[in-house]
Amino acid sequence: MKKLIIFLLALMPFSLSAQQQIKGIVTDQNGQPLDGVTIILSKDNKNVFGGLTDMGNFTLNLIQDGSYQVSATLIGYKPATQALTLPAANLKIVMQSDSKILKEVTISGSKPMIERKVDRVIFNVEQSIIANGGSAWEALSKAPGVQLTSSGTVTANKKDVELYLDGKPLHLSGDDLSAYLQGIPSDMISKIEVFSTPPANFEAEGSSVINIVTKKSKGQGFNATVNGGITQAKYGSYIAGNTFNYRKDKLNIYGGYSFTSRKNGYERHDYVVYNNPENYAYWDSPGYSIYHSKTNNYRLGADYQITGRQILGFLITGNNRSNNMNAVTQTSVTNNFKNVPDSTLQTNGISSSHGNQYAYNLNYNIKLDTSGQSLNLDLDYSPYKTVRNQYVDNLSFSPDGNLTSDPYRIYTPTIQKIDIYSGKLDYNRSLGKSWTLASGFKFSHIKSQNNFDFYNNAGPQPVLIAANSNHFNYTENTTGAYASVSGTIGKWNIQAGLRGEYTQTLGHSTTLNSLNKRQYFKLFPTLFTSYKLDDLNELQFNYGYRIERPEYARLNPAKLYTNPYNYLVGNPSLQPAFVQSLELGYTYNKQYNVTAFYTATHDMFSNITVQDDENQVFYNTQQNLGLSLNTGIRVSAPIHINSWWEMNNMLEAFYQREKSAYLQGSYDNNKFAYDGNTTQSFLINKTHGIKAEVSLIYTSAAIQGIYKIGANYSVDAGIKANVLNGQGTIKLSASDIFNTNNYHISVNYLNQNNGFFKNNDTRYGALSFSYRFGKNVAAARKRNAGIDDEKQRTQ
């Protein structure tokens, strides 16, 4: 580390020891330090220095004595100018507020609902009524190009997603991910950033990235926001939360807390057709499940300004949740082409779980000079633990109602413990007037322990069945480094990056006595370019190469039974997939965009279903398949019909190809598909902030591997108003008004003939209220912890 610091200091354009330094501070008329003030040092009407204040402090690096002029500018304040003659003592500049400027900013400060940048699309949740009033999970489903599935997975622009919260990848996936985001009030979210092609400073994991950004306060003093809401579907739920920020002198303390209690029900209807000519059977399994969760989310952080250029920070985030689910399934079994069931299976499943996850981050940031050189160091530790207990009670009846076999009762406790250690160092500097360099290094170590025990629970005491139990340990070490340059050449805007990662993995099943080792090194290039034809027309081209690593649960070979004939099992031999993405776009007037896209995923891994016709056993597992290809055109067009009516529209039309060897055969499936959404916003009363919104989302039928996925759509509506002198906001919304947001998936390949229909409890009404109080507050410092990029893959 010492050699690296010496090397970086050697790169500085001039020696600090050869300069004369003058330190200063900028405050308002009440003596409060002002952050982000532009400082300009000039001599003989020529600028010789420029910079920004950090918590009010700044430093002038001067070479020789003489007479200078120092000016300070900040929106909302009158410009301040004063003379400076060297040698001199430290400076203090006092700025007076400009009420006229503040009034103008307040009137015009309205962001569009959707913004498009060179490397991302931004969905400003604060500007959407229907995205507010519920949870972060519901808000995520309203973001452009984002789709949520019934199993808790998220995709963006037809690609798998690495999900971040305030720059930190989440420590969850599947049901745990949806439960976590359902515990965060959407009123606490400022915006959702969708990176279809993430730049090199992001970890290589995830073919796309979504970053959920929570609201931050700005200014000095104390500020807090409280919010809450109730949701009524078939069952009722409620959610509440708060955030706060307090700064005094060099210390800034910030945090937040939210709690949710949700109860959901959903119908699921499965079927399997066993096509054995000698033993044909049709299994029809309608069922209903009730899911109840309670979640606590919290964060507490502190930043201390050691000097004007150095900050030391500590941040702890936590999530505690408990879930329970009751599921009842009635399976009728019809054999030998009869219309009358030969037997009936009644399955009652009860599961409960509780999990704790924490993340501890120590951060140090130093500005090496005033030209943009900086170092950022993060040290992280994140422990995670989940305990699940599942009970399955299965009874088999003949048509006359008699038991046909002994009851099948099992108890399967599961304990998962994950420890993640990480450290990263980032370096940034300017390269001339129009170019910047960002580079960094990261190392992470992951250890996952998974203990799954299987008990026969039919007798008076549970009996351990060692053959069906499984203890699985997994470790992963990843070393990565990246460099990225960005700047302009004439009408060109360019950002190019390269990331290299060396990964070592080891999976060991002590029960099965199996060992899987792998090590590999990969380079991941990214490129973003735009060419400005004129003030209204611009062309863009993006390229990225990424990796998708399987979540740890996909690797676990433990068998999770739902009944004696149906189970879920992982695959410890699963390998990562690699994704190439190309986008060519055209933008008119910074609003209307047409993008042609191409995404190819090689060695795609996916959940697959396998049915054994002879023994009439059905199970889900994981497998690397072949090629998954999506290519098409995406159009987005905001339309301002008049001063009170605004539309945001997006439409995609694309061609899918799924090709792979699978079981004893192969497939090469293709399909043309399309989807789109439109949001209509209506300003009813500007004085009281009354605004209404209606949204329609449609997804056509599509394919994934051998799966055929049915079409669905949903219609949402909402209205909001400002109350209590504008400090409070009340919102009323309705989601999935026609109860059409359901899932239908089927398989018809070789002897595989099965599928399911799932109707989630997504039709609901929501009422929410938020209130802001306190003084204006300086924003809590945003930073990405080094450990964050591994947490998405855990469960």
PDB file of C-alpha atoms in Angstrom, residues 277-432:
ATOM      1  CA  PRO A 277     -47.657 -46.045 -23.204  1.00  0.00           C
ATOM      2  CA  GLU A 278     -47.811 -48.786 -20.582  1.00  0.00           C
ATOM      3  CA  ASN A 279     -48.558 -46.507 -17.684  1.00  0.00           C
ATOM      4  CA  TYR A 280     -50.120 -43.233 -18.846  1.00  0.00           C
ATOM      5  CA  ALA A 281     -50.964 -40.765 -16.059  1.00  0.00           C
ATOM      6  CA  TYR A 282     -52.241 -37.234 -15.761  1.00  0.00           C
ATOM      7  CA  TRP A 283     -51.399 -35.412 -12.529  1.00  0.00           C
ATOM      8  CA  ASP A 284     -53.532 -32.323 -11.909  1.00  0.00           C
ATOM      9  CA  SER A 285     -52.484 -30.212  -8.893  1.00  0.00           C
ATOM     10  CA  PRO A 286     -54.443 -27.076  -8.008  1.00  0.00           C
ATOM     11  CA  GLY A 287     -53.251 -25.410  -4.821  1.00  0.00           C
ATOM     12  CA  TYR A 288     -53.429 -22.275  -2.733  1.00  0.00           C
ATOM     13  CA  SER A 289     -50.729 -20.710  -0.552  1.00  0.00           C
ATOM     14  CA  ILE A 290     -50.762 -17.969   2.058  1.00  0.00           C
ATOM     15  CA  TYR A 291     -47.501 -16.131   2.680  1.00  0.00           C
ATOM     16  CA  HIS A 292     -46.901 -13.817   5.647  1.00  0.00           C
ATOM     17  CA  SER A 293     -43.700 -11.864   6.212  1.00  0.00           C
ATOM     18  CA  LYS A 294     -42.359  -9.312   8.654  1.00  0.00           C
ATOM     19  CA  THR A 295     -39.243  -7.372   7.757  1.00  0.00           C
ATOM     20  CA  ASN A 296     -37.042  -4.815   9.515  1.00  0.00           C
ATOM     21  CA  ASN A 297     -34.564  -2.802   7.469  1.00  0.00           C
ATOM     22  CA  TYR A 298     -32.180  -0.273   8.975  1.00  0.00           C
ATOM     23  CA  ARG A 299     -28.991   1.614   8.343  1.00  0.00           C
ATOM     24  CA  LEU A 300     -26.777   3.836  10.477  1.00  0.00           C
ATOM     25  CA  GLY A 301     -23.732   5.694   9.260  1.00  0.00           C
ATOM     26  CA  ALA A 302     -21.288   8.408  10.254  1.00  0.00           C
ATOM     27  CA  ASP A 303     -18.746  10.468   8.331  1.00  0.00           C
ATOM     28  CA  TYR A 304     -15.950  12.443   9.992  1.00  0.00           C
ATOM     29  CA  GLN A 305     -13.941  15.040   8.098  1.00  0.00           C
ATOM     30  CA  ILE A 306     -10.371  14.554   9.290  1.00  0.00           C
ATOM     31  CA  THR A 307      -9.079  17.440   7.136  1.00  0.00           C
ATOM     32  CA  GLY A 308     -10.466  19.439   4.241  1.00  0.00           C
ATOM     33  CA  ARG A 309      -9.444  16.605   1.909  1.00  0.00           C
ATOM     34  CA  GLN A 310      -9.839  13.478   4.039  1.00  0.00           C
ATOM     35  CA  ILE A 311     -13.003  11.741   5.202  1.00  0.00           C
ATOM     36  CA  LEU A 312     -13.357   8.643   7.352  1.00  0.00           C
ATOM     37  CA  GLY A 313     -16.705   6.886   7.362  1.00  0.00           C
ATOM     38  CA  PHE A 314     -18.449   3.914   8.894  1.00  0.00           C
ATOM     39  CA  LEU A 315     -21.730   2.367   7.754  1.00  0.00           C
ATOM     40  CA  ILE A 316     -23.774  -0.534   9.075  1.00  0.00           C
ATOM     41  CA  THR A 317     -26.855  -1.889   7.335  1.00  0.00           C
ATOM     42  CA  GLY A 318     -29.093  -4.651   8.587  1.00  0.00           C
ATOM     43  CA  ASN A 319     -32.089  -6.717   7.621  1.00  0.00           C
ATOM     44  CA  ASN A 320     -34.063  -8.996   9.940  1.00  0.00           C
ATOM     45  CA  ARG A 321     -37.013 -10.888   8.558  1.00  0.00           C
ATOM     46  CA  SER A 322     -39.323 -13.742   9.401  1.00  0.00           C
ATOM     47  CA  ASN A 323     -41.610 -15.557   6.999  1.00  0.00           C
ATOM     48  CA  ASN A 324     -44.141 -18.323   7.189  1.00  0.00           C
ATOM     49  CA  MET A 325     -46.171 -20.018   4.500  1.00  0.00           C
ATOM     50  CA  ASN A 326     -49.055 -22.470   4.487  1.00  0.00           C
ATOM     51  CA  ALA A 327     -49.738 -24.319   1.248  1.00  0.00           C
ATOM     52  CA  VAL A 328     -52.505 -26.810   0.461  1.00  0.00           C
ATOM     53  CA  THR A 329     -52.434 -28.809  -2.795  1.00  0.00           C
ATOM     54  CA  GLN A 330     -54.952 -31.409  -3.931  1.00  0.00           C
ATOM     55  CA  THR A 331     -53.498 -33.636  -6.678  1.00  0.00           C
ATOM     56  CA  SER A 332     -55.758 -35.922  -8.668  1.00  0.00           C
ATOM     57  CA  VAL A 333     -54.042 -38.794 -10.511  1.00  0.00           C
ATOM     58  CA  THR A 334     -55.750 -40.265 -13.569  1.00  0.00           C
ATOM     59  CA  ASN A 335     -54.190 -43.421 -15.057  1.00  0.00           C
ATOM     60  CA  ASN A 336     -54.753 -45.452 -18.237  1.00  0.00           C
ATOM     61  CA  PHE A 337     -56.745 -42.746 -20.089  1.00  0.00           C
ATOM     62  CA  LYS A 338     -59.656 -42.837 -17.631  1.00  0.00           C
ATOM     63  CA  ASN A 339     -61.672 -39.760 -16.863  1.00  0.00           C
ATOM     64  CA  VAL A 340     -62.099 -40.670 -13.200  1.00  0.00           C
ATOM     65  CA  PRO A 341     -59.109 -40.155 -10.847  1.00  0.00           C
ATOM     66  CA  ASP A 342     -57.564 -43.386  -9.570  1.00  0.00           C
ATOM     67  CA  SER A 343     -56.170 -41.662  -6.501  1.00  0.00           C
ATOM     68  CA  THR A 344     -55.853 -38.311  -4.790  1.00  0.00           C
ATOM     69  CA  LEU A 345     -52.846 -36.823  -3.011  1.00  0.00           C
ATOM     70  CA  GLN A 346     -53.492 -34.214  -0.351  1.00  0.00           C
ATOM     71  CA  THR A 347     -50.379 -32.213   0.498  1.00  0.00           C
ATOM     72  CA  ASN A 348     -50.158 -29.737   3.353  1.00  0.00           C
ATOM     73  CA  GLY A 349     -46.947 -27.748   3.564  1.00  0.00           C
ATOM     74  CA  ILE A 350     -45.891 -25.476   6.381  1.00  0.00           C
ATOM     75  CA  SER A 351     -42.631 -23.562   6.298  1.00  0.00           C
ATOM     76  CA  SER A 352     -41.150 -20.894   8.505  1.00  0.00           C
ATOM     77  CA  SER A 353     -37.884 -19.049   8.301  1.00  0.00           C
ATOM     78  CA  HIS A 354     -35.986 -16.216   9.873  1.00  0.00           C
ATOM     79  CA  GLY A 355     -32.891 -14.549   8.556  1.00  0.00           C
ATOM     80  CA  ASN A 356     -30.386 -11.907   9.574  1.00  0.00           C
ATOM     81  CA  GLN A 357     -27.981 -10.083   7.330  1.00  0.00           C
ATOM     82  CA  TYR A 358     -25.557  -7.346   8.241  1.00  0.00           C
ATOM     83  CA  ALA A 359     -22.965  -5.344   6.362  1.00  0.00           C
ATOM     84  CA  TYR A 360     -20.139  -3.418   8.011  1.00  0.00           C
ATOM     85  CA  ASN A 361     -18.203  -0.915   5.912  1.00  0.00           C
ATOM     86  CA  LEU A 362     -15.148   1.178   6.795  1.00  0.00           C
ATOM     87  CA  ASN A 363     -14.348   3.839   4.207  1.00  0.00           C
ATOM     88  CA  TYR A 364     -11.467   6.279   3.766  1.00  0.00           C
ATOM     89  CA  ASN A 365     -11.400   8.908   1.022  1.00  0.00           C
ATOM     90  CA  ILE A 366      -8.646  11.396   0.247  1.00  0.00           C
ATOM     91  CA  LYS A 367      -8.393  14.091  -2.407  1.00  0.00           C
ATOM     92  CA  LEU A 368      -4.748  14.120  -3.430  1.00  0.00           C
ATOM     93  CA  ASP A 369      -4.946  17.520  -5.119  1.00  0.00           C
ATOM     94  CA  THR A 370      -7.400  20.011  -6.560  1.00  0.00           C
ATOM     95  CA  SER A 371      -7.162  18.697 -10.126  1.00  0.00           C
ATOM     96  CA  GLY A 372      -9.301  15.609  -9.495  1.00  0.00           C
ATOM     97  CA  GLN A 373      -6.880  13.030  -8.109  1.00  0.00           C
ATOM     98  CA  SER A 374      -8.427  10.958  -5.347  1.00  0.00           C
ATOM     99  CA  LEU A 375      -8.130   7.625  -3.583  1.00  0.00           C
ATOM    100  CA  ASN A 376     -10.977   5.664  -2.028  1.00  0.00           C
ATOM    101  CA  LEU A 377     -10.496   2.631   0.218  1.00  0.00           C
ATOM    102  CA  ASP A 378     -13.275   0.274   1.400  1.00  0.00           C
ATOM    103  CA  LEU A 379     -12.971  -2.600   3.860  1.00  0.00           C
ATOM    104  CA  ASP A 380     -16.062  -4.750   4.353  1.00  0.00           C
ATOM    105  CA  TYR A 381     -17.447  -7.686   6.220  1.00  0.00           C
ATOM    106  CA  SER A 382     -20.940  -9.146   5.787  1.00  0.00           C
ATOM    107  CA  PRO A 383     -22.287 -12.110   7.782  1.00  0.00           C
ATOM    108  CA  TYR A 384     -25.538 -13.724   6.706  1.00  0.00           C
ATOM    109  CA  LYS A 385     -27.614 -16.466   8.304  1.00  0.00           C
ATOM    110  CA  THR A 386     -30.954 -18.043   7.444  1.00  0.00           C
ATOM    111  CA  VAL A 387     -32.786 -20.805   9.300  1.00  0.00           C
ATOM    112  CA  ARG A 388     -35.686 -22.569   7.560  1.00  0.00           C
ATOM    113  CA  ASN A 389     -37.973 -25.258   8.893  1.00  0.00           C
ATOM    114  CA  GLN A 390     -40.298 -27.059   6.508  1.00  0.00           C
ATOM    115  CA  TYR A 391     -42.971 -29.648   7.272  1.00  0.00           C
ATOM    116  CA  VAL A 392     -44.676 -31.669   4.541  1.00  0.00           C
ATOM    117  CA  ASP A 393     -47.690 -33.852   5.301  1.00  0.00           C
ATOM    118  CA  ASN A 394     -48.862 -36.008   2.377  1.00  0.00           C
ATOM    119  CA  LEU A 395     -51.852 -38.389   2.376  1.00  0.00           C
ATOM    120  CA  SER A 396     -52.894 -40.635  -0.536  1.00  0.00           C
ATOM    121  CA  PHE A 397     -56.548 -41.628  -0.937  1.00  0.00           C
ATOM    122  CA  SER A 398     -58.370 -44.038  -3.214  1.00  0.00           C
ATOM    123  CA  PRO A 399     -61.641 -42.917  -4.942  1.00  0.00           C
ATOM    124  CA  ASP A 400     -63.650 -44.357  -2.049  1.00  0.00           C
ATOM    125  CA  GLY A 401     -61.752 -42.196   0.454  1.00  0.00           C
ATOM    126  CA  ASN A 402     -59.524 -44.874   2.008  1.00  0.00           C
ATOM    127  CA  LEU A 403     -55.790 -44.356   2.537  1.00  0.00           C
ATOM    128  CA  THR A 404     -53.789 -46.183  -0.138  1.00  0.00           C
ATOM    129  CA  SER A 405     -50.437 -45.975   1.674  1.00  0.00           C
ATOM    130  CA  ASP A 406     -48.866 -44.892   4.913  1.00  0.00           C
ATOM    131  CA  PRO A 407     -48.780 -41.113   5.468  1.00  0.00           C
ATOM    132  CA  TYR A 408     -45.692 -39.377   4.102  1.00  0.00           C
ATOM    133  CA  ARG A 409     -44.560 -36.856   6.673  1.00  0.00           C
ATOM    134  CA  ILE A 410     -41.155 -35.199   6.612  1.00  0.00           C
ATOM    135  CA  TYR A 411     -39.375 -32.421   8.471  1.00  0.00           C
ATOM    136  CA  THR A 412     -36.444 -30.662   6.783  1.00  0.00           C
ATOM    137  CA  PRO A 413     -34.546 -28.022   8.797  1.00  0.00           C
ATOM    138  CA  THR A 414     -32.005 -25.953   6.854  1.00  0.00           C
ATOM    139  CA  ILE A 415     -29.282 -23.626   8.090  1.00  0.00           C
ATOM    140  CA  GLN A 416     -27.291 -21.425   5.730  1.00  0.00           C
ATOM    141  CA  LYS A 417     -24.378 -19.281   6.906  1.00  0.00           C
ATOM    142  CA  ILE A 418     -22.422 -17.031   4.569  1.00  0.00           C
ATOM    143  CA  ASP A 419     -19.432 -14.820   5.337  1.00  0.00           C
ATOM    144  CA  ILE A 420     -18.155 -12.302   2.803  1.00  0.00           C
ATOM    145  CA  TYR A 421     -14.904 -10.383   3.192  1.00  0.00           C
ATOM    146  CA  SER A 422     -13.885  -7.734   0.720  1.00  0.00           C
ATOM    147  CA  GLY A 423     -11.472  -4.871   0.143  1.00  0.00           C
ATOM    148  CA  LYS A 424     -11.223  -2.455  -2.757  1.00  0.00           C
ATOM    149  CA  LEU A 425      -9.136   0.556  -3.730  1.00  0.00           C
ATOM    150  CA  ASP A 426     -10.244   3.102  -6.353  1.00  0.00           C
ATOM    151  CA  TYR A 427      -8.116   5.834  -7.922  1.00  0.00           C
ATOM    152  CA  ASN A 428      -9.379   8.735 -10.049  1.00  0.00           C
ATOM    153  CA  ARG A 429      -7.576  11.550 -11.826  1.00  0.00           C
ATOM    154  CA  SER A 430      -7.986  14.052 -14.635  1.00  0.00           C
ATOM    155  CA  LEU A 431      -6.159  13.585 -17.919  1.00  0.00           C
ATOM    156  CA  GLY A 432      -5.925  17.031 -19.403  1.00  0.00           C
TER     157      GLY A 432
END
